[in-house]
Amino acid sequence: MDFKDLLERSRGYDTFAEKEKEVEERQKSFVSRFWLPGEANAKIVFLDDNPPIIEEHQLKLNNDWRNWYTCLRIVGETCPICDELDDKPYTVGFYTIIDTTEWTDKKGETHKNQLKLFAAKFQTLQILKRLSGKRGSLAGCVFDVYRSSKDAANTGDVFDFEGKLDKEDILKLNPEASIFDYSEILAPKKAGDILRDLRKNSERSYTAFTDDNDVVF
């Protein structure tokens, strides 16, 4: 099929409706990660404890840092990010939390008590391990979390305990509160898919760099 035929086949709003559906499905499957700007705080509720701990990469692709990859080496496979980019993975553990922060999106809709993925790196895991031992479990614990500076962990480095909620109280905050399926959201991508992501980013970066109108100093 040549490009002219392809354009003819892709005409119309039915094609756009299909694209809209694809975007909606991606948004539904997207899991928001909790983070704080420097010198900010938020009240959060942990839904679980004893986090799954993996090795992970975070890459800046197409000027966006929200690209996380479970390192393939933990499943005994060759990792393109380790080999191609010489990028060393970091240790991270995951929890499910409720972020009680209230915020308004671009459409003017207000959101509060959202489920989020709390990704705790090594030093934060050490803090949470100690707090878990002190409280018996992090499940149900409410903390006012503070990020003391822009150089501190983006999930916060100060955890002030404010109490513990039972299941009924948690469901009052969010009736759909449940622990994420970590095996699904943290599942490693196939090596070929990772390489395609890296290749696409490389091609776009090259195009941007070679276009004089796009170069910003």
Coordinates of C-alpha atoms in Angstrom, one line a residue:
M1 CA 0.0 0.0 0.0
D2 CA 1.5 3.4 -1.0
F3 CA 1.1 6.5 1.1
K4 CA -1.7 8.0 -1.0
D5 CA -3.8 4.8 -0.5
L6 CA -2.9 4.9 3.2
L7 CA -4.2 8.5 3.5
E8 CA -7.4 7.6 1.8
R9 CA -8.0 4.7 4.1
S10 CA -7.3 6.9 7.2
R11 CA -9.8 9.6 6.3
G12 CA -12.7 10.5 8.5
Y13 CA -13.7 10.8 12.2
D14 CA -14.1 7.0 12.6
T15 CA -10.3 6.9 12.3
F16 CA -10.0 9.6 14.9
A17 CA -12.4 7.8 17.2
E18 CA -10.1 4.8 17.1
K19 CA -7.2 7.0 18.1
E20 CA -9.2 8.5 20.9
K21 CA -10.0 5.1 22.2
E22 CA -6.3 4.1 22.1
V23 CA -5.4 7.2 24.1
E24 CA -8.2 6.5 26.7
E25 CA -7.0 3.0 27.1
R26 CA -3.4 4.2 27.7
Q27 CA -4.6 6.7 30.3
K28 CA -6.6 4.0 32.1
S29 CA -3.6 1.8 32.3
F30 CA -1.3 4.6 33.4
V31 CA -0.4 4.5 37.1
S32 CA 0.5 7.8 38.6
R33 CA 3.7 7.9 40.8
F34 CA 3.7 10.0 43.9
W35 CA 6.3 12.8 44.1
L36 CA 6.8 16.2 45.8
P37 CA 8.4 19.4 44.7
G38 CA 11.2 20.8 46.9
E39 CA 10.1 22.1 50.3
A40 CA 6.5 20.7 49.8
N41 CA 4.5 18.3 51.9
A42 CA 1.5 16.0 51.5
K43 CA -0.6 13.7 53.7
I44 CA -0.5 10.1 52.5
V45 CA -2.0 6.8 53.6
F46 CA -0.1 3.5 53.1
L47 CA -2.3 0.6 52.0
D48 CA 0.4 -2.1 52.2
D49 CA 3.8 -3.0 53.6
N50 CA 6.7 -5.4 52.7
P51 CA 7.2 -3.9 49.3
P52 CA 8.3 -5.8 46.2
I53 CA 11.9 -4.6 45.5
I54 CA 13.4 -4.5 42.1
E55 CA 16.2 -2.9 40.0
E56 CA 14.9 -0.1 37.7
H57 CA 16.0 2.4 35.2
Q58 CA 14.5 5.9 34.6
L59 CA 15.2 7.5 31.3
K60 CA 14.6 10.9 29.8
L61 CA 12.9 10.2 26.4
N62 CA 11.5 12.9 24.2
N63 CA 12.2 15.4 26.9
D64 CA 10.1 13.5 29.4
W65 CA 11.5 11.7 32.5
R66 CA 8.3 9.6 33.1
N67 CA 9.9 6.5 31.5
W68 CA 10.6 3.7 33.9
Y69 CA 11.9 0.3 32.9
T70 CA 12.3 -2.8 35.1
C71 CA 15.9 -4.0 34.5
L72 CA 15.8 -7.2 32.5
R73 CA 18.8 -8.5 34.3
I74 CA 16.6 -9.4 37.3
V75 CA 14.9 -12.0 35.2
G76 CA 18.1 -13.3 33.8
E77 CA 18.0 -11.5 30.4
T78 CA 20.3 -9.1 28.7
C79 CA 19.2 -5.5 29.4
P80 CA 19.6 -3.1 26.5
I81 CA 19.6 -0.1 28.8
C82 CA 22.5 -1.5 30.8
D83 CA 24.4 -2.5 27.7
E84 CA 23.5 0.2 25.1
L85 CA 23.4 3.2 27.4
D86 CA 25.7 1.9 30.2
D87 CA 23.0 3.1 32.6
K88 CA 23.3 1.5 36.1
P89 CA 19.9 0.5 37.6
Y90 CA 18.9 1.6 41.1
T91 CA 17.1 -0.3 43.8
V92 CA 13.5 0.6 44.5
G93 CA 10.6 -0.8 46.5
F94 CA 6.9 -0.1 45.8
Y95 CA 3.9 0.7 47.9
T96 CA 0.3 1.6 47.2
I97 CA -0.8 4.8 48.8
I98 CA -3.6 7.3 48.9
D99 CA -2.5 10.8 48.3
T100 CA -5.0 13.1 50.0
T101 CA -3.8 16.2 48.2
E102 CA -6.5 18.2 46.5
W103 CA -5.8 19.6 43.0
T104 CA -7.6 20.9 40.0
D105 CA -6.9 19.7 36.4
K106 CA -6.9 21.8 33.2
K107 CA -10.6 21.0 32.7
G108 CA -11.5 22.5 36.1
E109 CA -12.2 19.1 37.7
T110 CA -11.1 18.6 41.3
H111 CA -9.2 15.5 42.4
K112 CA -8.5 14.2 45.9
N113 CA -7.6 10.9 47.7
Q114 CA -6.1 9.4 44.6
L115 CA -4.4 6.0 44.5
K116 CA -0.7 6.4 43.6
L117 CA 2.4 4.3 43.3
F118 CA 5.0 5.2 45.9
A119 CA 8.4 4.3 44.6
A120 CA 10.9 4.3 47.4
K121 CA 14.6 4.2 46.6
F122 CA 17.4 2.9 48.8
Q123 CA 17.6 5.6 51.5
T124 CA 13.8 6.0 51.7
L125 CA 13.4 2.2 52.0
Q126 CA 15.7 2.4 55.0
I127 CA 13.5 5.0 56.6
L128 CA 10.3 3.1 55.9
K129 CA 11.8 -0.1 57.2
R130 CA 12.4 1.6 60.5
L131 CA 9.0 3.1 60.6
S132 CA 7.4 -0.2 59.7
G133 CA 9.1 -1.9 62.6
K134 CA 8.1 0.9 65.0
R135 CA 4.4 0.8 63.9
G136 CA 4.1 -3.0 63.4
S137 CA 3.2 -2.3 59.7
L138 CA 2.9 0.6 57.4
A139 CA -0.5 -0.6 56.2
G140 CA -3.1 2.0 57.2
C141 CA -0.5 4.5 58.5
V142 CA -1.0 8.1 57.8
F143 CA 2.1 10.3 57.4
D144 CA 2.6 14.0 56.7
V145 CA 5.5 13.6 54.2
Y146 CA 7.9 16.6 53.7
R147 CA 10.6 17.0 51.1
S148 CA 13.1 19.2 52.8
S149 CA 14.9 20.4 49.6
K150 CA 15.1 19.8 45.9
D151 CA 18.0 17.6 46.5
A152 CA 16.1 15.3 48.9
A153 CA 14.2 12.2 47.7
N154 CA 11.3 13.3 45.5
T155 CA 9.0 11.1 47.6
G156 CA 10.0 13.1 50.7
D157 CA 12.6 12.5 53.4
V158 CA 10.7 13.5 56.6
F159 CA 7.7 11.3 57.7
D160 CA 5.6 12.5 60.5
F161 CA 3.2 9.8 61.8
E162 CA -0.4 11.1 62.3
G163 CA -2.3 7.9 63.1
K164 CA -3.5 4.7 61.6
L165 CA -6.7 3.9 59.7
D166 CA -8.7 0.7 59.4
K167 CA -10.1 -0.7 56.2
E168 CA -13.4 1.1 56.7
D169 CA -11.8 4.5 57.2
I170 CA -9.6 3.9 54.1
L171 CA -12.7 3.1 51.9
K172 CA -14.3 6.3 53.1
L173 CA -11.4 8.2 51.6
N174 CA -11.5 6.2 48.4
P175 CA -14.2 3.6 47.9
E176 CA -12.0 2.0 45.1
A177 CA -8.9 1.7 47.3
S178 CA -7.0 -1.5 46.6
I179 CA -3.4 -2.5 46.3
F180 CA -1.9 -2.3 42.8
D181 CA -1.1 -5.5 40.9
Y182 CA 2.6 -5.0 40.9
S183 CA 3.3 -8.0 38.7
E184 CA 1.3 -6.2 36.0
I185 CA 2.5 -2.6 36.3
L186 CA 6.2 -3.5 36.9
A187 CA 6.4 -6.3 34.3
P188 CA 9.6 -5.9 32.3
K189 CA 9.3 -4.8 28.7
K190 CA 10.7 -7.0 26.0
A191 CA 14.2 -6.2 24.9
G192 CA 13.0 -5.4 21.4
D193 CA 10.4 -3.0 22.6
I194 CA 13.0 -1.2 24.8
L195 CA 15.4 -0.9 21.8
R196 CA 12.6 0.6 19.7
D197 CA 11.9 3.2 22.4
L198 CA 15.6 4.1 22.5
R199 CA 15.8 4.2 18.7
K200 CA 12.8 6.5 18.4
N201 CA 14.2 8.9 21.0
S202 CA 17.6 8.9 19.3
E203 CA 16.0 9.7 15.9
R204 CA 13.9 12.5 17.4
S205 CA 16.8 14.0 19.3
Y206 CA 19.0 13.9 16.1
T207 CA 16.2 15.7 14.1
A208 CA 15.9 18.4 16.8
F209 CA 19.6 19.0 17.0
T210 CA 20.1 19.3 13.2
D211 CA 17.2 21.7 12.8
D212 CA 18.8 25.2 13.4
N213 CA 15.4 26.7 14.2
D214 CA 14.9 24.3 17.1
V215 CA 18.3 24.7 18.7
V216 CA 18.0 26.6 22.0
F217 CA 21.1 27.8 23.8

